[in-house]
Amino acid sequence: MVEKLIKTFYETFGEGGDVRTYFAPGRVNLIGEHTDYNGGHVFPCALTLGTYGIVRDREDRTLRLYSVNIDSVGVVEVSLDEIAATKEASWTNYPKGVVWAFEKRGFKLTHGMDILIYGDIPNGSGLSSSASLEVLTGVILKDTFGFDVSMVDIALIGQDAENNFNGCNCGIMDQFASAMGKKDNAIFLDTNTLNYTYAPVNLPDAKIVITNSKVKHSLVSSAYNDRRNESETALKELQAVVDIKTLGDLTEEQFEEHKGAIKDDICRKRAKHAVYENQRAIHAVEALKANDIETFGKLMNASHESLRYDYEVSCEEIDVLVDLAQAMPGVIGSRITGGGFGGCTVSIVKNDTVDTFIEEIGKAYLEKTGHEAEFYVVDIGDGAGKLG
Ligand code: GLA
């Protein structure tokens, strides 16, 4: 695959010169959804699907960017002296945003580059194709210019680019998972402190299966930012009665005691989700460590219920997938994963049920919604880096 991309690189940008190759993965979150901007815990893992970059240095100050996936846009040229977000720039606003965020921190790019991008994460599927592109760009810049930044810095820079250049007020989970992933492990991250530990995902009898609803959402659309604002309103009202910095500081009992301080019903539901989901993530990791996968699965199901009714980030098609999965013998747990409003579900499925799962759910989903679902049996991969 990399060989083929290098060939396309030379066809697109001309022969000659050395190229370097990089990769940054997408992620799937196992539990802890919409907690990362609420000071809670998340539990994502990096995929082996992700975004590749082929890079060659230029002597001038031009960046030439080309995506194999969005080939209709063609090669986009931009001067390093004119980095600004524009509508016409399409996908290139992601790498440009990362250049902008580096320069803001005093890391100056001294020359341009030709960059070819290819991703095998389905776009808009909630598996972090944009975060992987941001982290990929961070890794390219660190390596090319010798910038003294850690992989955690690269995640934070990617988030800054997404928040302040691309206008989506996302949390840190996606960029962190892409930068810091570890093969066969999920990352238990406290988004309040950025303390993290790796937890081996050893499932001898089961597989993690992602189901893509093929219904696309747009995170930049206001719904994600609305959820964030509603959670912040709830936090402010709670802070009048209890000494907390984030919703993640509360236990379920403390929330129940103080929830009356939140005036609006919708904001109260959002806060309830953030508090309970954080506790679910903590309990789920304990269960996984104790090899209690059944409890892990029940917490996944409860997570979906809360995202569906309290946080309201699911949609009809996703609920069809989750209902079908949860009703199937041999499915340990199933929930929506990622930002929501479409995208994917994540399920833990017993090994001998995986084929039936794919066949029967695929068929029933098509009948009920007219969409053809896609299934990926997950391999947990490493975080971003240079391939060669
Ligand atoms: C998106 C955001 C993340 C996180 C999830 C929901 O993927 O980019 O920061 O908030 O939604 O858990």
PDB file of N, CA and C in Angstrom, residues 2 22 43 102 120 134 145 152 189 207 211 222 250 257 275 293 299-300 312 362:
ATOM      1  N   VAL A   2       1.878   1.287   0.886  1.00  0.00           N
ATOM      2  CA  VAL A   2       2.747   2.469   0.930  1.00  0.00           C
ATOM      3  C   VAL A   2       3.470   2.643  -0.408  1.00  0.00           C
ATOM      4  N   TYR A  22       4.599   8.480   6.846  1.00  0.00           N
ATOM      5  CA  TYR A  22       4.110   8.574   8.229  1.00  0.00           C
ATOM      6  C   TYR A  22       2.706   7.983   8.297  1.00  0.00           C
ATOM      7  N   PHE A  43     -11.978   5.918  27.416  1.00  0.00           N
ATOM      8  CA  PHE A  43     -11.278   4.634  27.280  1.00  0.00           C
ATOM      9  C   PHE A  43     -11.207   4.214  25.803  1.00  0.00           C
ATOM     10  N   PHE A 102       1.235  25.201  15.497  1.00  0.00           N
ATOM     11  CA  PHE A 102       2.680  25.105  15.801  1.00  0.00           C
ATOM     12  C   PHE A 102       3.292  26.508  15.793  1.00  0.00           C
ATOM     13  N   ASP A 120      -7.649   5.331   5.256  1.00  0.00           N
ATOM     14  CA  ASP A 120      -8.581   4.207   5.074  1.00  0.00           C
ATOM     15  C   ASP A 120      -9.659   4.175   6.155  1.00  0.00           C
ATOM     16  N   GLU A 134      -4.817  15.460  11.783  1.00  0.00           N
ATOM     17  CA  GLU A 134      -4.124  16.488  12.582  1.00  0.00           C
ATOM     18  C   GLU A 134      -2.867  15.913  13.245  1.00  0.00           C
ATOM     19  N   PHE A 145      11.135  19.207  11.011  1.00  0.00           N
ATOM     20  CA  PHE A 145      11.831  20.418  11.482  1.00  0.00           C
ATOM     21  C   PHE A 145      12.521  20.205  12.834  1.00  0.00           C
ATOM     22  N   VAL A 152       2.184  13.885  23.480  1.00  0.00           N
ATOM     23  CA  VAL A 152       1.020  14.506  24.143  1.00  0.00           C
ATOM     24  C   VAL A 152       0.859  15.940  23.635  1.00  0.00           C
ATOM     25  N   LEU A 189      -7.790   7.374  30.140  1.00  0.00           N
ATOM     26  CA  LEU A 189      -7.285   8.741  30.236  1.00  0.00           C
ATOM     27  C   LEU A 189      -8.207   9.587  31.116  1.00  0.00           C
ATOM     28  N   LYS A 207     -14.542 -10.579  20.263  1.00  0.00           N
ATOM     29  CA  LYS A 207     -13.908  -9.570  19.396  1.00  0.00           C
ATOM     30  C   LYS A 207     -14.638  -8.244  19.579  1.00  0.00           C
ATOM     31  N   THR A 211     -19.559  -1.282  13.833  1.00  0.00           N
ATOM     32  CA  THR A 211     -20.562  -1.296  12.761  1.00  0.00           C
ATOM     33  C   THR A 211     -20.763   0.134  12.293  1.00  0.00           C
ATOM     34  N   SER A 222     -23.746  22.446  14.549  1.00  0.00           N
ATOM     35  CA  SER A 222     -23.852  23.029  15.883  1.00  0.00           C
ATOM     36  C   SER A 222     -24.162  22.048  17.010  1.00  0.00           C
ATOM     37  N   LEU A 250     -17.824  14.907  40.242  1.00  0.00           N
ATOM     38  CA  LEU A 250     -18.980  14.462  41.041  1.00  0.00           C
ATOM     39  C   LEU A 250     -19.193  12.952  40.958  1.00  0.00           C
ATOM     40  N   GLU A 257     -27.744  14.695  44.845  1.00  0.00           N
ATOM     41  CA  GLU A 257     -27.968  15.622  45.959  1.00  0.00           C
ATOM     42  C   GLU A 257     -28.087  17.075  45.470  1.00  0.00           C
ATOM     43  N   VAL A 275     -21.844  12.939  34.341  1.00  0.00           N
ATOM     44  CA  VAL A 275     -21.425  12.405  35.647  1.00  0.00           C
ATOM     45  C   VAL A 275     -21.500  10.874  35.647  1.00  0.00           C
ATOM     46  N   ILE A 293     -15.840  -9.366  31.785  1.00  0.00           N
ATOM     47  CA  ILE A 293     -16.259  -8.748  30.527  1.00  0.00           C
ATOM     48  C   ILE A 293     -17.779  -8.561  30.473  1.00  0.00           C
ATOM     49  N   LEU A 299     -22.162  -2.174  31.174  1.00  0.00           N
ATOM     50  CA  LEU A 299     -21.874  -0.736  31.274  1.00  0.00           C
ATOM     51  C   LEU A 299     -21.919  -0.093  29.885  1.00  0.00           C
ATOM     52  N   MET A 300     -21.472  -0.829  28.871  1.00  0.00           N
ATOM     53  CA  MET A 300     -21.579  -0.294  27.494  1.00  0.00           C
ATOM     54  C   MET A 300     -23.053  -0.074  27.131  1.00  0.00           C
ATOM     55  N   GLU A 312     -28.803  12.647  24.218  1.00  0.00           N
ATOM     56  CA  GLU A 312     -29.480  12.799  22.914  1.00  0.00           C
ATOM     57  C   GLU A 312     -28.523  13.065  21.748  1.00  0.00           C
ATOM     58  N   GLY A 362     -26.527  -6.997   9.429  1.00  0.00           N
ATOM     59  CA  GLY A 362     -26.428  -6.340   8.130  1.00  0.00           C
ATOM     60  C   GLY A 362     -27.751  -6.425   7.377  1.00  0.00           C
TER      61      GLY A 362
END
